Coordinates of C-alpha atoms in Angstrom, one line a residue:
X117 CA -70.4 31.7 15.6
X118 CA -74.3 33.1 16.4
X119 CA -76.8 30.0 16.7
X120 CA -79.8 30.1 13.9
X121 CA -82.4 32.4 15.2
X122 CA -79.9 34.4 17.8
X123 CA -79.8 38.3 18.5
X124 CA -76.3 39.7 17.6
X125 CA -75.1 42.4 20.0
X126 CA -76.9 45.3 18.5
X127 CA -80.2 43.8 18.8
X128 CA -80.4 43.1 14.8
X129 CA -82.4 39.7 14.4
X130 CA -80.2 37.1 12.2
X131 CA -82.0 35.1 9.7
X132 CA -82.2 31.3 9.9
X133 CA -78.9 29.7 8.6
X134 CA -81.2 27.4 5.8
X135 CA -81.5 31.5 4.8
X136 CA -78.1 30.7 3.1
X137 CA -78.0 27.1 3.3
X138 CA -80.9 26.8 0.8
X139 CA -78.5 28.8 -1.9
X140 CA -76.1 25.8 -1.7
X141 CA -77.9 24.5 -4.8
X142 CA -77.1 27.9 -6.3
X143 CA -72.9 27.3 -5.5
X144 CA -73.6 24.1 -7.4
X145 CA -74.4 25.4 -10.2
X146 CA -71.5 28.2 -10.2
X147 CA -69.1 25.9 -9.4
X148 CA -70.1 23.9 -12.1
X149 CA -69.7 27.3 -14.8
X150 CA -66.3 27.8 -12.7
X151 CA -67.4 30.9 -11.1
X152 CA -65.9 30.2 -7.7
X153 CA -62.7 30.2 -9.3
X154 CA -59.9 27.8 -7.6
X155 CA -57.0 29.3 -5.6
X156 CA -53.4 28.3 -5.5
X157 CA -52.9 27.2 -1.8
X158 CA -50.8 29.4 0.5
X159 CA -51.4 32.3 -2.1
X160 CA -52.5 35.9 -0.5
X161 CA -56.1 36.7 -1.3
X162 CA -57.0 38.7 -4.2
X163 CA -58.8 41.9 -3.9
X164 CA -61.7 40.3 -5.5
X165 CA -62.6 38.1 -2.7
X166 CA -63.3 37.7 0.8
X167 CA -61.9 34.4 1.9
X168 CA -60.8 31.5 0.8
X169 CA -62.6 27.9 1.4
X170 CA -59.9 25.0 0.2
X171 CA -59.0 25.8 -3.1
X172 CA -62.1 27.8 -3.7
X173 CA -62.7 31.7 -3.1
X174 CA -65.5 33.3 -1.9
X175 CA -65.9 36.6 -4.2
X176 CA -66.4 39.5 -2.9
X177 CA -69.4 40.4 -5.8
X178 CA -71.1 37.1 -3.8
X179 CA -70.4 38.9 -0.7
X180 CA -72.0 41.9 -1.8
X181 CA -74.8 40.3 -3.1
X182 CA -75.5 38.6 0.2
X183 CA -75.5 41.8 2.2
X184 CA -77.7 43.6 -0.4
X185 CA -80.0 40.4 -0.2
X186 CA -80.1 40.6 3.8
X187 CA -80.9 44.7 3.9
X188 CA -83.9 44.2 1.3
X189 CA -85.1 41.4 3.7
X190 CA -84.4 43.3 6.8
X191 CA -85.2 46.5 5.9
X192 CA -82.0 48.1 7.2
X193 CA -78.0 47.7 6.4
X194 CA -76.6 44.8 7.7
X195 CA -74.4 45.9 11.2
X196 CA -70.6 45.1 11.3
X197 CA -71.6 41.6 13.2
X198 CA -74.5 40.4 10.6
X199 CA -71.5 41.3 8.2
X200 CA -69.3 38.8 9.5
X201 CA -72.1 36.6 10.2
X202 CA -73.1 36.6 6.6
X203 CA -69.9 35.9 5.6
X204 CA -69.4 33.0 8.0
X205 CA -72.5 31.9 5.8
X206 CA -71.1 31.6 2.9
X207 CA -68.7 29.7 4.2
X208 CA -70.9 26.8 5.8
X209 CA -72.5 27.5 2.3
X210 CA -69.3 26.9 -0.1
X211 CA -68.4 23.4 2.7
X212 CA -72.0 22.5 1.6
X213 CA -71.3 22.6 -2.3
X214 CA -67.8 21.3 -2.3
X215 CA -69.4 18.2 -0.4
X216 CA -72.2 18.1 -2.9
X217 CA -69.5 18.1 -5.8
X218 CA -67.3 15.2 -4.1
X219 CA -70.4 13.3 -3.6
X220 CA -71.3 13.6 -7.5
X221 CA -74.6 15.3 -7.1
X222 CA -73.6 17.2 -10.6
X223 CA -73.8 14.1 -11.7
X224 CA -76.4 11.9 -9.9
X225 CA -78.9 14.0 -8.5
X226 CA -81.2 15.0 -11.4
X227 CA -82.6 18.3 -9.6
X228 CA -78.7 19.9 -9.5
X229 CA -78.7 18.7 -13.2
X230 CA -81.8 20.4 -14.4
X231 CA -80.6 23.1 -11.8
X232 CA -77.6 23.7 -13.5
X233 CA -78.9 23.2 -17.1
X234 CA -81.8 25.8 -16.9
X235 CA -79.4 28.1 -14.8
X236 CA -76.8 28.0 -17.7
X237 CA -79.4 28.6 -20.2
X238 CA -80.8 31.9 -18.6
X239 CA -77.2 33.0 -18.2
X240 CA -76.4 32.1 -22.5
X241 CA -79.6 33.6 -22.9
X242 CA -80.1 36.7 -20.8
X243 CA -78.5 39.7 -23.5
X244 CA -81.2 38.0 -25.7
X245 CA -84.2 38.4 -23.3
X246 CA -83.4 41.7 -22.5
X247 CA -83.0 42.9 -26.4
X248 CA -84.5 46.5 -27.6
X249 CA -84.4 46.1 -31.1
X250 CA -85.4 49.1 -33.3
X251 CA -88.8 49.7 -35.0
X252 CA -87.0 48.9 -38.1
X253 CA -86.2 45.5 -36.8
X254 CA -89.3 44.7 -35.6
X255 CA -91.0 45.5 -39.1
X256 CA -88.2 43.2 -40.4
X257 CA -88.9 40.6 -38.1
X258 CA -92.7 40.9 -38.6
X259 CA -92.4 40.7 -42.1
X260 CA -90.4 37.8 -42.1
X261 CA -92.6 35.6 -39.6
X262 CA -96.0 36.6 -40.7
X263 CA -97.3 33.4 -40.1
X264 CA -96.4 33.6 -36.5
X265 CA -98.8 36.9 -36.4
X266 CA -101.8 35.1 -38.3
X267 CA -105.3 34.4 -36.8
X268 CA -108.8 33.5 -38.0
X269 CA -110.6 36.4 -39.5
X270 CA -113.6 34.4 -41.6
X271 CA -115.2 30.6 -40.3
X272 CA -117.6 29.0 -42.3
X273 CA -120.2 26.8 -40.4
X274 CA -123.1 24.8 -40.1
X275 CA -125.4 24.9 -37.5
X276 CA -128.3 22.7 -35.8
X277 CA -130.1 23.2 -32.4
X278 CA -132.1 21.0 -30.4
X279 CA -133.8 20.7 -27.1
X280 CA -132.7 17.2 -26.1
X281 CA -129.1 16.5 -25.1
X282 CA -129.6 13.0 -26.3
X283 CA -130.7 13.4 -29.8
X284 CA -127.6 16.3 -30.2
X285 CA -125.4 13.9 -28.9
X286 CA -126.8 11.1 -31.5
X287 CA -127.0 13.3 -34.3
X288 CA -123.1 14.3 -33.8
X289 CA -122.1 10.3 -33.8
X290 CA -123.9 10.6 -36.8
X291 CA -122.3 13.6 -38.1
X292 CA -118.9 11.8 -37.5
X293 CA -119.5 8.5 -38.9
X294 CA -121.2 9.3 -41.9
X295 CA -119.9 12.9 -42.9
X296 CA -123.6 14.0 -43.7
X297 CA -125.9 14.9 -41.6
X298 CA -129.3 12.8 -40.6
X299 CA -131.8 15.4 -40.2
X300 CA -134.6 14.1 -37.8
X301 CA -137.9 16.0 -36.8
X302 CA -135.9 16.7 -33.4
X303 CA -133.3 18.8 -34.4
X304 CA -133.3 21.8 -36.9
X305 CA -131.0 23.8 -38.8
X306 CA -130.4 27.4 -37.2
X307 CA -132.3 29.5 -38.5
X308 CA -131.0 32.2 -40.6
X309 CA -127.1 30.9 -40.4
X310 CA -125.1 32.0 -43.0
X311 CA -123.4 29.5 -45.0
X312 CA -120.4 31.4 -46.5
X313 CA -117.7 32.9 -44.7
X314 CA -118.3 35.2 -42.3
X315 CA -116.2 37.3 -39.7
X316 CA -116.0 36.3 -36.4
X317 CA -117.8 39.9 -35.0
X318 CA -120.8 38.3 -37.2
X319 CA -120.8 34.5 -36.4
X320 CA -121.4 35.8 -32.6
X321 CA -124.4 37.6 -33.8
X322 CA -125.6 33.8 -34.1
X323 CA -124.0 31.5 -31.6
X324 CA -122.8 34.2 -29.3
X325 CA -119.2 35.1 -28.6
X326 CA -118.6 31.7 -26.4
X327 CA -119.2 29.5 -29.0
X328 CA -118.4 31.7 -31.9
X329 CA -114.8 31.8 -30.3
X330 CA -114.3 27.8 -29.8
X331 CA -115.2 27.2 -33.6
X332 CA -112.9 29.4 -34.9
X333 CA -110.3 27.6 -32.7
X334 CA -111.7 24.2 -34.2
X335 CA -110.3 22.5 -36.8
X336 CA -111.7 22.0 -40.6
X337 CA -114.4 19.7 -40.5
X338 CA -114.6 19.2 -37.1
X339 CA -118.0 19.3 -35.2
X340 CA -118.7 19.6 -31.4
X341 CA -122.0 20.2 -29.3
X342 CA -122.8 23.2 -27.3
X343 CA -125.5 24.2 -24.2
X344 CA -126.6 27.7 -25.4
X345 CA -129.9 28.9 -23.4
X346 CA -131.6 25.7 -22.8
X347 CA -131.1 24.2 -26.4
X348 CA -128.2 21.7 -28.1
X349 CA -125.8 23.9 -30.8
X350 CA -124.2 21.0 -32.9
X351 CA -121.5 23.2 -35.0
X352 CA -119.3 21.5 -38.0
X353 CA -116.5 24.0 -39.4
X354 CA -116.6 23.7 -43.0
X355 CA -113.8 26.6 -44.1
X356 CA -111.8 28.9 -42.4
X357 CA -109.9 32.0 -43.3
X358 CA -106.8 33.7 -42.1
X359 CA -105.7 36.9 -42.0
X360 CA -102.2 38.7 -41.2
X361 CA -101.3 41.2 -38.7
X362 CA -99.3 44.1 -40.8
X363 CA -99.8 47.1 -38.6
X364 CA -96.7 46.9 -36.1
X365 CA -98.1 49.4 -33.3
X366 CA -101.1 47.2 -32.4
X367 CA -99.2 44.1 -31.3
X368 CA -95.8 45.6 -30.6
X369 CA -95.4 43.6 -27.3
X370 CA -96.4 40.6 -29.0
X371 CA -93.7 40.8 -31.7
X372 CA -90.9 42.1 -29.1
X373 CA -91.7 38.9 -27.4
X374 CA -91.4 36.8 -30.0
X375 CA -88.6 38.8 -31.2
X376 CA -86.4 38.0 -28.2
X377 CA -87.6 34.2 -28.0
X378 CA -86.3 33.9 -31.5
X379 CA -83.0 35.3 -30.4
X380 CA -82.7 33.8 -27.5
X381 CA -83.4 30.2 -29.3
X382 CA -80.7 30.7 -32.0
X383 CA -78.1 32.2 -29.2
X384 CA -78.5 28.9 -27.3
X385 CA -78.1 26.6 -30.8
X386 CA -75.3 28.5 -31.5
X387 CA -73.8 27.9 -28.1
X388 CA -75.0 23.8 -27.9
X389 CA -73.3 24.2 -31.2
X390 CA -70.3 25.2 -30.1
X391 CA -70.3 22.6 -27.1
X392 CA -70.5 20.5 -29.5
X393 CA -68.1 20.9 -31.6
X394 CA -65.6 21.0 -28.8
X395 CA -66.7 17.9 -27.1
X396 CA -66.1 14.3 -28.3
X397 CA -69.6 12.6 -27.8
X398 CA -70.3 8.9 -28.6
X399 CA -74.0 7.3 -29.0
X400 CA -75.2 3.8 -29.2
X401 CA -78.9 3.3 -30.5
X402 CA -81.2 1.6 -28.4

């Protein structure tokens, strides 16, 4: 067996044995799903795998995997002595996560538990995160979530500016406490400001695209302070407007996205579902 770090004969560098080590984690998690499937002892091995650890084999997909893994790394095929030095890898690596199993760490250690959980989850998952649905689906889909496609085309504001961060920050408590504003010789209303809805292309006309884009991501009848060129901007939202995205083409990506999120969601209920159903599961309130 070559040490960590050794030359094999043909002068190809072998990685560092954590290279494999560190996937141990990884064997966790397929024992757990049963991929290393178990082996009747004393029976020949099957053309699917490469050796036999206990009762568990090593498949020869895994094997595969791990040479394809090393050339990428490498930058060349793995010789015939990496190849058995891989494979003498995955062995140390299978010892690792059958010791890991008989110590409980499916069980106990909460890192292989989230491990396995998240791992399981992108497997249930994956045909729904890599989903092409058809432009008629997508118009479907769209149509049926517009609210998920929605933003803020109109905010309604009021507007005072100051030169002193003190009396903006008074005036504000004010604002707050009362719900009417104090006007003092201090601070003004800006001038010119619109009171009725207006688009968002307009309101930066008047508090410039910084702040016109933190209103219209501010509540109803909330109020916050601003530095704008020297002076104090005290806004208060008084109405907001929405509008919905129809036109498919502009925010395709957006709705694919969402699209597959949705699916992949309802495929993992349906699954937990199913788990569930099979499973006996017994709770006592705290």
């Amino acid at each position: 067996m070559h040490t960590e770090g050794e030359k094999i004969a043909t002068g190809q560098s072998v990685p560092d044995i954590r290279w494999l080590a560190l996937g141990a984690i990884a064997g966790l998690i397929m024992a757990g799903y049963g991929f290393l499937r178990q082996a009747e002892v004393g029976d020949d091995l099957p053309d699917s795998a490469v050796a036999r650890v206990n009762d568990a084999l090593i498949s020869r997909d895994n094997y595969e995997r791990a040479l394809a893994r090393f050339a990428a790394e490498a930058g060349e095929p793995a010789a015939a002595e990496t190849r058995g030095w891989l494979l003498e890898r995955l062995i140390d690596e299978e010892l690792l996560v059958q010791r890991g199993l008989d110590l409980g760490m499916a069980q106990s250690d909460g890192e292989v538990r989230n491990a396995i959980a998240n791992s399981l989850i992108a497997s249930v998952t994956a045909e729904a995160d890599a989903a092409s649905p058809s432009d008629e689906e997508l118009e479907q889909y769209l149509a049926d979530h517009a609210d998920r496609f929605s933003f803020i085309a109109k905010v309604a504001v009021e507007g005072w500016q100051t030169d002193d961060e003190a009396v903006a920050q008074e005036f504000i408590s004010g604002l707050r406490d009362n719900g009417e504003p104090v006007i003092i010789d201090a601070i003004r209303t800006i001038p010119d400001l619109p009171a009725a809805l207006m688009p968002i292309e307009i309101l930066r006309d008047y508090l410039g695209p910084g702040i016109a884009a933190t209103t219209a991501e501010m509540p109803v009848g909330s109020s916050a302070i601003f530095a704008r060129r020297g002076r104090w901007i005290v806004v208060r939202v008084t109405k907001k407007e929405s509008a919905v995205v129809t036109d498919l083409n502009s925010i395709r990506n957006r709705v694919i996205i969402d699209y597959r999120r949705n699916l992949a969601d309802e495929t993992l209920q349906q699954y937990l579902d199913g788990l569930r159903d099979k499973a006996k599961v017994d709770v006592v309130l705290p």
